mmCIF file of C-alpha atoms in Angstrom:
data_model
loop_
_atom_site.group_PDB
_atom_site.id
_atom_site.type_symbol
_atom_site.label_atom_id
_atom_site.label_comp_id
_atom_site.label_asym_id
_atom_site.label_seq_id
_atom_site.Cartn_x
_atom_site.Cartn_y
_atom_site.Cartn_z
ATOM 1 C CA UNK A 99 136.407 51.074 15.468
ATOM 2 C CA UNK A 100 134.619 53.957 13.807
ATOM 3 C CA UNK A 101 130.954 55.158 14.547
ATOM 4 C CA UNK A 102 129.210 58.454 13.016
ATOM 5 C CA UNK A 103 131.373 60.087 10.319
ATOM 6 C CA UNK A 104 129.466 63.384 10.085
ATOM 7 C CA UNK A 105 130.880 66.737 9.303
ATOM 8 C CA UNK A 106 129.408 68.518 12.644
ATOM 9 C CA UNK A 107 132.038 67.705 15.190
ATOM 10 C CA UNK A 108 129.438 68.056 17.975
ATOM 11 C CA UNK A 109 127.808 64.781 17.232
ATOM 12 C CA UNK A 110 128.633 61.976 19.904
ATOM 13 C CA UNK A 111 130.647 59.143 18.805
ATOM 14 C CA UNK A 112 131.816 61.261 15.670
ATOM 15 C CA UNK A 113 135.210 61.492 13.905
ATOM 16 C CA UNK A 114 134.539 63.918 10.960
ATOM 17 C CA UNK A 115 135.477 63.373 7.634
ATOM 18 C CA UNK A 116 139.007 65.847 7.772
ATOM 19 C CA UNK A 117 139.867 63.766 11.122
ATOM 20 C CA UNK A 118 139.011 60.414 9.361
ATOM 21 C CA UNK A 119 141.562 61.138 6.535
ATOM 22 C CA UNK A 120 144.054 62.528 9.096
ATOM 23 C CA UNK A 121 143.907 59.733 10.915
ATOM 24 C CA UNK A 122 144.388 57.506 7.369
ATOM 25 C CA UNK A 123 147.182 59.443 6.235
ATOM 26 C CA UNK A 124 148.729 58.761 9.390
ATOM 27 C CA UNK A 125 149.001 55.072 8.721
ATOM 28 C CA UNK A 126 149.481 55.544 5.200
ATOM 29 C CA UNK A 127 152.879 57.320 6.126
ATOM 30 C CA UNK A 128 153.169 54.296 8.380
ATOM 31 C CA UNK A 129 153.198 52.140 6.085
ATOM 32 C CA UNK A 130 149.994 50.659 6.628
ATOM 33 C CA UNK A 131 147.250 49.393 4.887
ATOM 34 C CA UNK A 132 143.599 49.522 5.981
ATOM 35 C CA UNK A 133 141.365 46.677 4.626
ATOM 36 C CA UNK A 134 138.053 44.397 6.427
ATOM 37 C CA UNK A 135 137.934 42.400 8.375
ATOM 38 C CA UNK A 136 137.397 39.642 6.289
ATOM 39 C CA UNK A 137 140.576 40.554 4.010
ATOM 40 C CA UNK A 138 142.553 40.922 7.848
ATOM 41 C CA UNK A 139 141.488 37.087 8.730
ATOM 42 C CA UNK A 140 142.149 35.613 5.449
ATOM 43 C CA UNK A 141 145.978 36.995 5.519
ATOM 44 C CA UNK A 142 145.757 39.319 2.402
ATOM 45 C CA UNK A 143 149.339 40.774 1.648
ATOM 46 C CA UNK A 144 149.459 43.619 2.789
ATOM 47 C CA UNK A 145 146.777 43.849 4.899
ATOM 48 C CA UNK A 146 147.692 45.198 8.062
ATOM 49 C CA UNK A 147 144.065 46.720 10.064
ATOM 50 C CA UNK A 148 140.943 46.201 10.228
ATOM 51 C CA UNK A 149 139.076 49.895 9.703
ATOM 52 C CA UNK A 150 135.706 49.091 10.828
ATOM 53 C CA UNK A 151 132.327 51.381 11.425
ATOM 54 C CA UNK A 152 129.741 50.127 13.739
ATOM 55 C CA UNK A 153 125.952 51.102 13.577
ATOM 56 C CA UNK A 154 125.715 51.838 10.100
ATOM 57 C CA UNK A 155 125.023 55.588 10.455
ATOM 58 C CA UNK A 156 123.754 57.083 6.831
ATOM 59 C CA UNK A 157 126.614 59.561 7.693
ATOM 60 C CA UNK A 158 129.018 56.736 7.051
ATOM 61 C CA UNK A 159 128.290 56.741 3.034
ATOM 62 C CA UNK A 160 129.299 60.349 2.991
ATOM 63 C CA UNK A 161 132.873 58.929 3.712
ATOM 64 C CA UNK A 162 133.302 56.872 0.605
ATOM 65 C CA UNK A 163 135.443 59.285 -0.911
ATOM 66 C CA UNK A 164 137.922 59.220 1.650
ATOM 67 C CA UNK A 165 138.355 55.578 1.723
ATOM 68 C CA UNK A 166 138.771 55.610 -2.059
ATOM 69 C CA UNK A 167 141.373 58.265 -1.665
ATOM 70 C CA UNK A 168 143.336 56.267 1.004
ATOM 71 C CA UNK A 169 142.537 52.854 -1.239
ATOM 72 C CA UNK A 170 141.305 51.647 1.617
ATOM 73 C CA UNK A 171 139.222 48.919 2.939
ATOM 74 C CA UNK A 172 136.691 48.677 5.371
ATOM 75 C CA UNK A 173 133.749 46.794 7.016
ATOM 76 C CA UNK A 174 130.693 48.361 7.678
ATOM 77 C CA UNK A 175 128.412 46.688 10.374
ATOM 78 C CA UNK A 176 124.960 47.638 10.127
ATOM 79 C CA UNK A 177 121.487 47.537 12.481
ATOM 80 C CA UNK A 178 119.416 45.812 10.313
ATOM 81 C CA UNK A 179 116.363 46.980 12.039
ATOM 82 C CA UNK A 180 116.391 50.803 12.148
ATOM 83 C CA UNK A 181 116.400 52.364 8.718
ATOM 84 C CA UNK A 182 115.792 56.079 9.257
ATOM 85 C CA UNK A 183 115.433 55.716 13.108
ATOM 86 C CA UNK A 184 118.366 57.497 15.709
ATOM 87 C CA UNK A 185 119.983 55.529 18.626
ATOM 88 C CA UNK A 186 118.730 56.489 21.737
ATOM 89 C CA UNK A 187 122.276 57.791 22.979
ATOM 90 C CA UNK A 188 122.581 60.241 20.020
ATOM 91 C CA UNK A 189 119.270 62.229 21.246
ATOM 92 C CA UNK A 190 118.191 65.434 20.564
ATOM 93 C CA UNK A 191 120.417 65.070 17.159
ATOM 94 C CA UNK A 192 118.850 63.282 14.543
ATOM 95 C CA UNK A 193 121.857 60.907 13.346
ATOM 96 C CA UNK A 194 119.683 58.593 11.238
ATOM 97 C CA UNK A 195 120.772 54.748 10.430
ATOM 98 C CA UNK A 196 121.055 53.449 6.540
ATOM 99 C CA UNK A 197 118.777 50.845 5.503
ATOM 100 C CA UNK A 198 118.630 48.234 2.009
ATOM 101 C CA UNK A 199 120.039 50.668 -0.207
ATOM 102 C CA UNK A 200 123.097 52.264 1.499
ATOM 103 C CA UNK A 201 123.987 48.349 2.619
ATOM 104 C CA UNK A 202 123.880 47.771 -1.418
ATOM 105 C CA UNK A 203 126.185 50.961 -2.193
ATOM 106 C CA UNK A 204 128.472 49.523 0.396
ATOM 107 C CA UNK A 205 128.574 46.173 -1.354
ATOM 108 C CA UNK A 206 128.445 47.622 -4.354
ATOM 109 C CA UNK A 207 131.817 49.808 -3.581
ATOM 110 C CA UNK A 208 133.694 46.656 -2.433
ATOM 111 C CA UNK A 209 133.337 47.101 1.442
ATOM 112 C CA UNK A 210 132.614 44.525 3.491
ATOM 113 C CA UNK A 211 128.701 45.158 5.274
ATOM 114 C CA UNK A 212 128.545 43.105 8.104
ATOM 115 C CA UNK A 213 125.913 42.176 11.489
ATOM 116 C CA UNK A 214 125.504 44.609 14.303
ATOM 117 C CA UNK A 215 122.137 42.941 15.671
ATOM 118 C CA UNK A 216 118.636 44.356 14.927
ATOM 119 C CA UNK A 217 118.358 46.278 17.206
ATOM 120 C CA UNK A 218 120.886 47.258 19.251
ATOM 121 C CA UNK A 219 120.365 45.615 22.009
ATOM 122 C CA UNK A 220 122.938 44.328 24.656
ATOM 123 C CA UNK A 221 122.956 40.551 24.299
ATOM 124 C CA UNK A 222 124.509 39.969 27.850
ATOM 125 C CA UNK A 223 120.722 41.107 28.981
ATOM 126 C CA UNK A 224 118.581 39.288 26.707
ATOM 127 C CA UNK A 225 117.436 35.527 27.390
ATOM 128 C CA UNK A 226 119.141 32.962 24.841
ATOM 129 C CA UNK A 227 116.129 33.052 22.243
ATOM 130 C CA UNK A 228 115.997 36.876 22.708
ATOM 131 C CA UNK A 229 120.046 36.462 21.358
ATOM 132 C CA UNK A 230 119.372 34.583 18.145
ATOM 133 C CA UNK A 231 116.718 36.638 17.048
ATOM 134 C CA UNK A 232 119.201 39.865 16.638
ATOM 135 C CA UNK A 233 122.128 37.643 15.402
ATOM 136 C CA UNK A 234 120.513 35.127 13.005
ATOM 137 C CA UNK A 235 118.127 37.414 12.151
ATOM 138 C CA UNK A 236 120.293 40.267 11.338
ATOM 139 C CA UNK A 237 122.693 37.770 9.746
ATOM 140 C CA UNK A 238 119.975 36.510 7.483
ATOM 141 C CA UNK A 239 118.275 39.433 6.767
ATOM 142 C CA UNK A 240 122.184 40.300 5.238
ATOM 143 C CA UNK A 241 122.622 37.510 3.517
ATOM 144 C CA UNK A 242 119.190 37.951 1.634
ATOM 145 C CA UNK A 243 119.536 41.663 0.825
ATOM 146 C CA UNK A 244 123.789 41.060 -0.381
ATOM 147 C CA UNK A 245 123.466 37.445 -1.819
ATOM 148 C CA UNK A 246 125.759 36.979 0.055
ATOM 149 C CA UNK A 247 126.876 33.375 2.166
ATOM 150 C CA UNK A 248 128.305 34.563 5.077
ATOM 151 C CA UNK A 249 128.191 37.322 7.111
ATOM 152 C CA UNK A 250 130.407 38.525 10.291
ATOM 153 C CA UNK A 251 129.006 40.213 13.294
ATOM 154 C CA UNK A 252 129.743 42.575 15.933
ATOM 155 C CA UNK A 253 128.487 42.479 19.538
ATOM 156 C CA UNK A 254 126.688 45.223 20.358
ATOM 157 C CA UNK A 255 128.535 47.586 23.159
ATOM 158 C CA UNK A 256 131.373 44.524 22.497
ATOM 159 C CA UNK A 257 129.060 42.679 25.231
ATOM 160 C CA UNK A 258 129.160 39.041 25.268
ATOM 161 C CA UNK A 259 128.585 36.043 27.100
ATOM 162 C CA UNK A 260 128.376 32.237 26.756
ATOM 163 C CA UNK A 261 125.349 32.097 25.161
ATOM 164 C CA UNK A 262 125.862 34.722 22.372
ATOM 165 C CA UNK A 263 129.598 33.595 22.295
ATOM 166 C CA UNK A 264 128.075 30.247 21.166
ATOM 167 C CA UNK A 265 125.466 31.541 19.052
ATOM 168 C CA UNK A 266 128.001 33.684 17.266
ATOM 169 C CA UNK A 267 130.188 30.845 16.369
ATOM 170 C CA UNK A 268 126.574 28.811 14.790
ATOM 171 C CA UNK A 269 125.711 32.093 12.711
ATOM 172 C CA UNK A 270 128.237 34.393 11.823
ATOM 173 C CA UNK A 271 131.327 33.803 10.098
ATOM 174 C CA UNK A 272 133.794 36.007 12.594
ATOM 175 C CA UNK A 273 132.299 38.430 16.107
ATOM 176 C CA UNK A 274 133.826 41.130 17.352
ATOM 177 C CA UNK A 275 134.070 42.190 20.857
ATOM 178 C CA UNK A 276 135.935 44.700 22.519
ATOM 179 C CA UNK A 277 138.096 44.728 25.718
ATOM 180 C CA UNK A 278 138.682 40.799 25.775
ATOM 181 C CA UNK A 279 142.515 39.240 25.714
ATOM 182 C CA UNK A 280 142.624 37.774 22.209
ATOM 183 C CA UNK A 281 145.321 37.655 19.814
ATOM 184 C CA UNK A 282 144.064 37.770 16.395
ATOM 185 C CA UNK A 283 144.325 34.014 15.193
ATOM 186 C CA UNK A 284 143.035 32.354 18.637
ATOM 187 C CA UNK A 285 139.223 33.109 18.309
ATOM 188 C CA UNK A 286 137.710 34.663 15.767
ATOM 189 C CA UNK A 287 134.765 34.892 17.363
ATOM 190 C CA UNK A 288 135.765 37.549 20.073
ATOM 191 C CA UNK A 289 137.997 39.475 17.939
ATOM 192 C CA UNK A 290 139.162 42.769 20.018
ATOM 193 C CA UNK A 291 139.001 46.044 18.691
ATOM 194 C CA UNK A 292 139.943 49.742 19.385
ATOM 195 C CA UNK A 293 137.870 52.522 19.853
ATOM 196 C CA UNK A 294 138.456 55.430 17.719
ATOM 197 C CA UNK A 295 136.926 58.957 18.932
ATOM 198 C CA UNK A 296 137.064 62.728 18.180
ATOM 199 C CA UNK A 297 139.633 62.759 21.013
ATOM 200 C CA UNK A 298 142.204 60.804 19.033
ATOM 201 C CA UNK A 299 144.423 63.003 17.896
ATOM 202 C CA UNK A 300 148.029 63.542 16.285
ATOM 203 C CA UNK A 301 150.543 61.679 19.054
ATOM 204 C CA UNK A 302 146.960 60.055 21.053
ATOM 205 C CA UNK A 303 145.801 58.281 17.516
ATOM 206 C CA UNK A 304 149.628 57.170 16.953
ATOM 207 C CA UNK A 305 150.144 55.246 20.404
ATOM 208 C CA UNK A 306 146.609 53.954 19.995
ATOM 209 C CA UNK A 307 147.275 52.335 16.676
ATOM 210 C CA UNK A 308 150.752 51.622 17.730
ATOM 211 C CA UNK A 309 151.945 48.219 18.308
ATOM 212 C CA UNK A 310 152.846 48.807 21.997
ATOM 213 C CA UNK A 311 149.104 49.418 22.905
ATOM 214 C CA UNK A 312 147.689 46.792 21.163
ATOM 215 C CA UNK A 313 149.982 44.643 22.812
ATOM 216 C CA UNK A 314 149.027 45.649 26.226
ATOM 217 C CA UNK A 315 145.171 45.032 25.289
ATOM 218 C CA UNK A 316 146.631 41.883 23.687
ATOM 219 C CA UNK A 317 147.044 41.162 27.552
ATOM 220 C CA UNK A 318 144.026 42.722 28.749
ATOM 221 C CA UNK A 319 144.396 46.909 28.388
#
């Protein structure tokens, strides 16, 4: 799990483009094949992770190139709600969030543009209507700008409860979460992922994409 993919290395929650294709050539020695996370649940050969970016920074089309390099797949999921605006935790820096037309070159480019909510918000502190307002809305604001039929979602923070659990399962095609015990095929609506940051590094990016580790979170890491 990817966020901004700009070149300044100062940003928060960045991994630059030269760290990004590090990190790909990595598994690409490996043996490993990055694709979506649609292509990961439907059992593609040779499909072995999911590369997803959440928030759907503008930054994130400037890594195109580096995907097509690596021939690799990924899903992209997008805030539907704040073209041009900066989340609040990237302040002072203006990181600004793509809109109608970057989710289009996306599409357009074969990647997979999935839900991240409107706006942002963390469901697990919203009431239940508050909840389906950022995930059908998002959803179907998605599906109307792609053509699209179904879209997949991610929780924002990874935070989920009943409710939005529920709700996810009603709207989206797949959620993902973060820290919760789930193998891949038991519930593909709390699908657990990784976080990727500037800190991973060389032999730290290797044990966290390294079967070992994901089979500790497998039991709750």
């Amino acid at each position: 799990m990817y966020h901004s993919t700009a070149a300044d290395p100062g940003l928060p929650v960045n991994v630059t483009p030269d760290l990004l294709s590090e990190h790909l050539r990595f598994l690409q020695r490996r043996g490993k094949r990055c694709c979506s996370v649609r292509a990961l649940l439907a059992g593609e050969p040779g499909c072995d992770l999911a590369l997803t970016f959440d928030d759907g920074y503008a930054n994130n089309l400037d890594i195109l190139p580096v995907l097509a390099d690596f021939q690799a797949g990924a899903t992209f999921f997008v805030l539907t709600g704040g073209e041009g605006e900066t989340l609040s935790h990237h302040q002072p820096r203006h990181v600004p969030l793509m809109g109608r037309r970057g989710w289009r070159t996306l599409h357009d480019a074969g990647f997979e543009v999935a839900a991240h909510g409107h706006s942002h918000r963390r469901l697990t502190e919203l009431s239940v209507a508050e909840q389906e307002q950022e995930i059908a809305g998002s959803i179907q604001t998605l599906r109307e700008t792609l053509g699209v039929a179904s879209v997949g979602y991610a929780y924002p923070y990874g935070a989920m409860d009943p409710s939005s659990h529920l709700l996810a399962k009603e709207y989206s095609e797949y959620a993902c979460a973060t820290r919760y015990r789930n193998p891949l095929k038991e519930d593909r609506w709390r699908l657990r992922r990784i976080n990727i940051s500037a800190a991973d590094e060389g032999r730290r990016f290797g044990l966290k994409t390294g079967t070992p580790f994901r089979l500790l979170c497998d039991l709750g890491c």
